[in-house]
Amino acid sequence: MRILLVEDDYMIGEAVSVALKDAAYAVDWVKDGETAGSTLEYGEHEVVLLDLGLPKRDGLEVLRRLRRAGNKIPVIVITARDGVEDRIAGLDSGADDYLVKPFDINELLARLRAVVRRQGGQAAPILTNGRVSLDPATHKATCGDRIVILSAREFALLHALMLRPGRIFARAELEEHIYGWNEEVESNAVDFLIYSVRKKLGAETIKNVRGAGWMVENLS
Ligand code: CA
């Protein structure tokens, strides 16, 4: 899951970005509103964490432009503006959630999971497909009654596939979901992750579609 973090405060940005990476998200961090706007035009990201007080373009303006352009990406506002009016303005400008600084990083992660599953049209916190289920809060996967611990990257891979069962992902798309801008990606990294997830959960968990990519079959 690829996240765009928009935050000009270095300390907060660093703390959030480390915590997100630890939680297996791929994070790209930009520090002003203008760069945020141009970055989002590429549609590489799946969720935005948006500060409001930003250089060059205010966060609310970034949000308004995004929605005016028809972009439906989930946005969680993270800001020190804690007035009721500010929160109303944020939500009415198209934010999906609003978190006031200072916030507990675990609360941010929980809100992120909630926004992501709502976006996937799902209310249940655990993803289930056939015999395999995946808990985004703990990164535990189960296959039948076997419980399997996945590494951060293995989780990121399986999560991307299980959020959209039946959809085929090309290698480049999977890399986009798993790695941020400044992370080196070995050419066989995705193959290796697929190999290790299959080894843990069974070869049938991830299906190869020759010449096209990989998918999780829609069994639910
Ligand atoms: Ca700020």
mmCIF file of C-alpha atoms and ligand atoms in Angstrom:
data_model
loop_
_atom_site.group_PDB
_atom_site.id
_atom_site.type_symbol
_atom_site.label_atom_id
_atom_site.label_comp_id
_atom_site.label_asym_id
_atom_site.label_seq_id
_atom_site.Cartn_x
_atom_site.Cartn_y
_atom_site.Cartn_z
ATOM 1 C CA MET A 1 0.000 0.000 0.000
ATOM 2 C CA ARG A 2 1.548 3.221 -1.212
ATOM 3 C CA ILE A 3 0.992 6.348 0.891
ATOM 4 C CA LEU A 4 1.717 9.982 0.161
ATOM 5 C CA LEU A 5 2.665 11.873 3.293
ATOM 6 C CA VAL A 6 2.376 15.660 2.991
ATOM 7 C CA GLU A 7 4.027 17.299 5.986
ATOM 8 C CA ASP A 8 6.422 20.240 6.285
ATOM 9 C CA ASP A 9 7.402 19.614 9.902
ATOM 10 C CA TYR A 10 10.559 17.542 9.739
ATOM 11 C CA MET A 11 10.213 15.847 13.145
ATOM 12 C CA ILE A 12 6.600 14.808 12.625
ATOM 13 C CA GLY A 13 7.222 13.782 9.024
ATOM 14 C CA GLU A 14 10.176 11.635 10.032
ATOM 15 C CA ALA A 15 8.295 9.968 12.906
ATOM 16 C CA VAL A 16 5.215 9.241 10.792
ATOM 17 C CA SER A 17 7.204 7.983 7.854
ATOM 18 C CA VAL A 18 9.292 5.601 10.005
ATOM 19 C CA ALA A 19 6.160 4.279 11.733
ATOM 20 C CA LEU A 20 4.403 3.722 8.397
ATOM 21 C CA LYS A 21 7.379 1.870 6.972
ATOM 22 C CA ASP A 22 7.532 -0.299 10.099
ATOM 23 C CA ALA A 23 3.871 -1.100 9.499
ATOM 24 C CA ALA A 24 4.716 -2.307 5.945
ATOM 25 C CA TYR A 25 3.452 0.702 4.009
ATOM 26 C CA ALA A 26 5.438 2.194 1.152
ATOM 27 C CA VAL A 27 5.754 5.915 1.938
ATOM 28 C CA ASP A 28 6.639 8.896 -0.211
ATOM 29 C CA TRP A 29 7.029 12.141 1.684
ATOM 30 C CA VAL A 30 6.609 15.631 0.200
ATOM 31 C CA LYS A 31 6.930 18.851 2.160
ATOM 32 C CA ASP A 32 4.799 21.470 0.399
ATOM 33 C CA GLY A 33 1.320 21.762 -1.067
ATOM 34 C CA GLU A 34 2.370 22.423 -4.646
ATOM 35 C CA THR A 35 4.520 19.264 -4.858
ATOM 36 C CA ALA A 36 1.676 17.325 -3.234
ATOM 37 C CA GLY A 37 -0.724 18.520 -5.951
ATOM 38 C CA SER A 38 1.576 17.632 -8.837
ATOM 39 C CA THR A 39 2.542 14.271 -7.295
ATOM 40 C CA LEU A 40 -1.082 13.245 -6.882
ATOM 41 C CA GLU A 41 -1.759 13.779 -10.581
ATOM 42 C CA TYR A 42 0.243 10.622 -11.285
ATOM 43 C CA GLY A 43 -2.205 8.470 -9.320
ATOM 44 C CA GLU A 44 0.556 6.325 -7.823
ATOM 45 C CA HIS A 45 -0.732 6.526 -4.264
ATOM 46 C CA GLU A 46 -3.637 4.906 -2.495
ATOM 47 C CA VAL A 47 -4.018 7.130 0.567
ATOM 48 C CA VAL A 48 -2.912 10.681 1.428
ATOM 49 C CA LEU A 49 -1.957 11.912 4.877
ATOM 50 C CA LEU A 50 -2.310 15.655 4.559
ATOM 51 C CA ASP A 51 -1.108 18.417 6.839
ATOM 52 C CA LEU A 52 -3.018 21.696 6.407
ATOM 53 C CA GLY A 53 -0.464 24.399 7.280
ATOM 54 C CA LEU A 54 1.893 23.903 4.332
ATOM 55 C CA PRO A 55 4.268 26.129 2.334
ATOM 56 C CA LYS A 56 3.307 27.132 -1.241
ATOM 57 C CA ARG A 57 -0.267 25.807 -1.103
ATOM 58 C CA ASP A 58 -2.487 25.298 1.916
ATOM 59 C CA GLY A 59 -3.581 21.707 2.579
ATOM 60 C CA LEU A 60 -7.276 22.599 2.267
ATOM 61 C CA GLU A 61 -6.596 24.008 -1.182
ATOM 62 C CA VAL A 62 -4.713 20.829 -2.147
ATOM 63 C CA LEU A 63 -7.749 18.834 -1.021
ATOM 64 C CA ARG A 64 -10.288 21.029 -2.833
ATOM 65 C CA ARG A 65 -8.369 20.851 -6.101
ATOM 66 C CA LEU A 66 -8.044 17.095 -5.764
ATOM 67 C CA ARG A 67 -11.790 16.615 -5.337
ATOM 68 C CA ARG A 68 -12.631 19.165 -8.043
ATOM 69 C CA ALA A 69 -10.493 17.085 -10.420
ATOM 70 C CA GLY A 70 -12.623 14.046 -9.528
ATOM 71 C CA ASN A 71 -9.840 12.280 -7.621
ATOM 72 C CA LYS A 72 -11.398 9.913 -5.047
ATOM 73 C CA ILE A 73 -8.224 8.923 -3.195
ATOM 74 C CA PRO A 74 -8.848 8.645 0.570
ATOM 75 C CA VAL A 75 -7.421 11.612 2.489
ATOM 76 C CA ILE A 76 -6.715 11.753 6.206
ATOM 77 C CA VAL A 77 -5.996 15.279 7.396
ATOM 78 C CA ILE A 78 -3.337 15.495 10.103
ATOM 79 C CA THR A 79 -3.114 18.968 11.544
ATOM 80 C CA ALA A 80 -2.616 21.174 14.574
ATOM 81 C CA ARG A 81 -5.766 23.131 13.619
ATOM 82 C CA ASP A 82 -8.089 21.748 16.233
ATOM 83 C CA GLY A 83 -11.047 24.163 16.116
ATOM 84 C CA VAL A 84 -14.459 22.690 15.339
ATOM 85 C CA GLU A 85 -14.680 25.060 12.355
ATOM 86 C CA ASP A 86 -11.386 23.738 10.997
ATOM 87 C CA ARG A 87 -12.491 20.149 11.327
ATOM 88 C CA ILE A 88 -15.775 20.892 9.581
ATOM 89 C CA ALA A 89 -13.931 22.711 6.776
ATOM 90 C CA GLY A 90 -11.562 19.765 6.378
ATOM 91 C CA LEU A 91 -14.304 17.152 6.169
ATOM 92 C CA ASP A 92 -16.485 19.335 3.951
ATOM 93 C CA SER A 93 -13.581 19.881 1.575
ATOM 94 C CA GLY A 94 -13.439 16.147 0.969
ATOM 95 C CA ALA A 95 -11.319 14.651 3.764
ATOM 96 C CA ASP A 96 -12.255 11.127 4.842
ATOM 97 C CA ASP A 97 -10.915 11.526 8.339
ATOM 98 C CA TYR A 98 -9.326 14.171 10.504
ATOM 99 C CA LEU A 99 -6.675 13.714 13.162
ATOM 100 C CA VAL A 100 -5.461 16.516 15.428
ATOM 101 C CA LYS A 101 -1.778 16.812 16.399
ATOM 102 C CA PRO A 102 -0.281 15.612 18.589
ATOM 103 C CA PHE A 103 -1.765 12.205 17.858
ATOM 104 C CA ASP A 104 -0.847 8.681 18.855
ATOM 105 C CA ILE A 105 0.785 6.911 15.934
ATOM 106 C CA ASN A 106 -1.230 3.760 16.680
ATOM 107 C CA GLU A 107 -4.429 5.742 16.288
ATOM 108 C CA LEU A 108 -3.217 7.010 12.922
ATOM 109 C CA LEU A 109 -2.469 3.423 11.825
ATOM 110 C CA ALA A 110 -5.919 2.254 12.943
ATOM 111 C CA ARG A 111 -7.640 5.101 11.072
ATOM 112 C CA LEU A 112 -5.567 4.309 8.027
ATOM 113 C CA ARG A 113 -6.702 0.672 8.082
ATOM 114 C CA ALA A 114 -10.325 1.792 8.467
ATOM 115 C CA VAL A 115 -10.101 4.197 5.520
ATOM 116 C CA VAL A 116 -8.401 1.561 3.356
ATOM 117 C CA ARG A 117 -11.001 -1.118 3.992
ATOM 118 C CA ARG A 118 -13.864 1.326 3.400
ATOM 119 C CA GLN A 119 -12.263 2.255 0.112
ATOM 120 C CA GLY A 120 -12.189 -1.429 -0.772
ATOM 121 C CA GLY A 121 -15.939 -1.508 -0.040
ATOM 122 C CA GLN A 122 -15.410 -3.629 3.028
ATOM 123 C CA ALA A 123 -16.458 -3.172 6.631
ATOM 124 C CA ALA A 124 -14.910 -6.292 8.210
ATOM 125 C CA PRO A 125 -11.373 -5.701 9.514
ATOM 126 C CA ILE A 126 -9.990 -9.081 8.372
ATOM 127 C CA LEU A 127 -9.633 -9.880 4.669
ATOM 128 C CA THR A 128 -10.775 -13.380 3.810
ATOM 129 C CA ASN A 129 -10.550 -15.217 0.529
ATOM 130 C CA GLY A 130 -11.115 -18.947 0.362
ATOM 131 C CA ARG A 131 -8.989 -20.605 3.058
ATOM 132 C CA VAL A 132 -6.684 -17.645 3.483
ATOM 133 C CA SER A 133 -7.319 -14.678 5.734
ATOM 134 C CA LEU A 134 -5.183 -11.671 6.478
ATOM 135 C CA ASP A 135 -5.336 -9.297 9.417
ATOM 136 C CA PRO A 136 -4.001 -5.839 8.464
ATOM 137 C CA ALA A 137 -3.719 -4.848 12.140
ATOM 138 C CA THR A 138 -1.317 -7.642 13.099
ATOM 139 C CA HIS A 139 0.021 -8.801 9.691
ATOM 140 C CA LYS A 140 -0.952 -12.339 10.643
ATOM 141 C CA ALA A 141 -2.190 -14.588 7.908
ATOM 142 C CA THR A 142 -4.079 -17.798 8.431
ATOM 143 C CA CYS A 143 -4.538 -20.661 6.056
ATOM 144 C CA GLY A 144 -7.163 -23.060 7.367
ATOM 145 C CA ASP A 145 -6.110 -23.381 11.002
ATOM 146 C CA ARG A 146 -2.444 -22.616 10.396
ATOM 147 C CA ILE A 147 -1.259 -19.193 11.558
ATOM 148 C CA VAL A 148 1.585 -17.684 9.574
ATOM 149 C CA ILE A 149 3.665 -14.615 10.331
ATOM 150 C CA LEU A 150 4.511 -12.594 7.240
ATOM 151 C CA SER A 151 7.399 -10.178 6.876
ATOM 152 C CA ALA A 152 6.514 -6.522 6.198
ATOM 153 C CA ARG A 153 7.083 -6.901 2.452
ATOM 154 C CA GLU A 154 5.292 -10.243 2.208
ATOM 155 C CA PHE A 155 2.357 -8.642 3.959
ATOM 156 C CA ALA A 156 2.415 -5.631 1.621
ATOM 157 C CA LEU A 157 2.346 -7.939 -1.400
ATOM 158 C CA LEU A 158 -0.461 -10.183 -0.180
ATOM 159 C CA HIS A 159 -2.461 -7.206 1.091
ATOM 160 C CA ALA A 160 -2.342 -5.500 -2.319
ATOM 161 C CA LEU A 161 -3.544 -8.704 -4.016
ATOM 162 C CA MET A 162 -6.203 -9.578 -1.434
ATOM 163 C CA LEU A 163 -7.747 -6.109 -1.443
ATOM 164 C CA ARG A 164 -8.737 -6.752 -5.064
ATOM 165 C CA PRO A 165 -9.263 -10.480 -5.577
ATOM 166 C CA GLY A 166 -9.638 -11.448 -9.222
ATOM 167 C CA ARG A 167 -7.605 -8.506 -10.485
ATOM 168 C CA ILE A 168 -4.317 -9.210 -12.244
ATOM 169 C CA PHE A 169 -1.320 -7.139 -11.156
ATOM 170 C CA ALA A 170 1.697 -6.645 -13.392
ATOM 171 C CA ARG A 171 5.147 -6.684 -11.826
ATOM 172 C CA ALA A 172 5.512 -2.890 -11.995
ATOM 173 C CA GLU A 173 2.171 -2.395 -10.260
ATOM 174 C CA LEU A 174 3.130 -4.704 -7.430
ATOM 175 C CA GLU A 175 6.450 -2.881 -7.054
ATOM 176 C CA GLU A 176 4.534 0.398 -6.835
ATOM 177 C CA HIS A 177 2.391 -0.977 -4.020
ATOM 178 C CA ILE A 178 5.326 -2.326 -2.041
ATOM 179 C CA TYR A 179 8.177 0.160 -2.488
ATOM 180 C CA GLY A 180 8.522 3.941 -2.053
ATOM 181 C CA TRP A 181 10.421 6.314 -4.377
ATOM 182 C CA ASN A 182 13.803 6.105 -2.767
ATOM 183 C CA GLU A 183 13.870 2.383 -2.158
ATOM 184 C CA GLU A 184 16.091 0.259 -4.342
ATOM 185 C CA VAL A 185 14.089 -2.556 -5.962
ATOM 186 C CA GLU A 186 15.998 -5.638 -7.092
ATOM 187 C CA SER A 187 14.717 -6.963 -10.421
ATOM 188 C CA ASN A 188 13.640 -10.285 -8.911
ATOM 189 C CA ALA A 189 12.286 -8.846 -5.633
ATOM 190 C CA VAL A 190 8.630 -9.450 -6.499
ATOM 191 C CA ASP A 191 9.318 -13.051 -7.620
ATOM 192 C CA PHE A 192 11.104 -13.704 -4.369
ATOM 193 C CA LEU A 193 8.219 -12.306 -2.287
ATOM 194 C CA ILE A 194 5.700 -14.374 -4.230
ATOM 195 C CA TYR A 195 7.841 -17.451 -3.731
ATOM 196 C CA SER A 196 8.029 -16.898 0.027
ATOM 197 C CA VAL A 197 4.296 -16.154 0.452
ATOM 198 C CA ARG A 198 3.456 -19.315 -1.495
ATOM 199 C CA LYS A 199 5.864 -21.296 0.612
ATOM 200 C CA LYS A 200 4.154 -20.088 3.791
ATOM 201 C CA LEU A 201 0.544 -20.265 2.654
ATOM 202 C CA GLY A 202 0.465 -22.769 -0.169
ATOM 203 C CA ALA A 203 1.314 -22.510 -3.858
ATOM 204 C CA GLU A 204 -2.325 -21.948 -4.871
ATOM 205 C CA THR A 205 -2.575 -18.738 -2.793
ATOM 206 C CA ILE A 206 -1.124 -16.578 -5.560
ATOM 207 C CA LYS A 207 -1.873 -17.463 -9.144
ATOM 208 C CA ASN A 208 0.430 -16.619 -12.026
ATOM 209 C CA VAL A 209 -1.278 -15.411 -15.177
ATOM 210 C CA ARG A 210 1.229 -16.037 -17.918
ATOM 211 C CA GLY A 211 2.518 -12.888 -19.562
ATOM 212 C CA ALA A 212 0.215 -10.665 -17.481
ATOM 213 C CA GLY A 213 1.144 -10.917 -13.818
ATOM 214 C CA TRP A 214 -0.258 -12.357 -10.622
ATOM 215 C CA MET A 215 -3.552 -12.490 -8.820
ATOM 216 C CA VAL A 216 -5.452 -13.905 -5.903
ATOM 217 C CA GLU A 217 -8.469 -15.743 -7.259
ATOM 218 C CA ASN A 218 -11.786 -14.446 -6.043
ATOM 219 C CA LEU A 219 -13.047 -17.334 -3.915
ATOM 220 C CA SER A 220 -15.321 -15.492 -1.502
HETATM 221 CA CA CA B 1 2.553 22.261 8.872
#
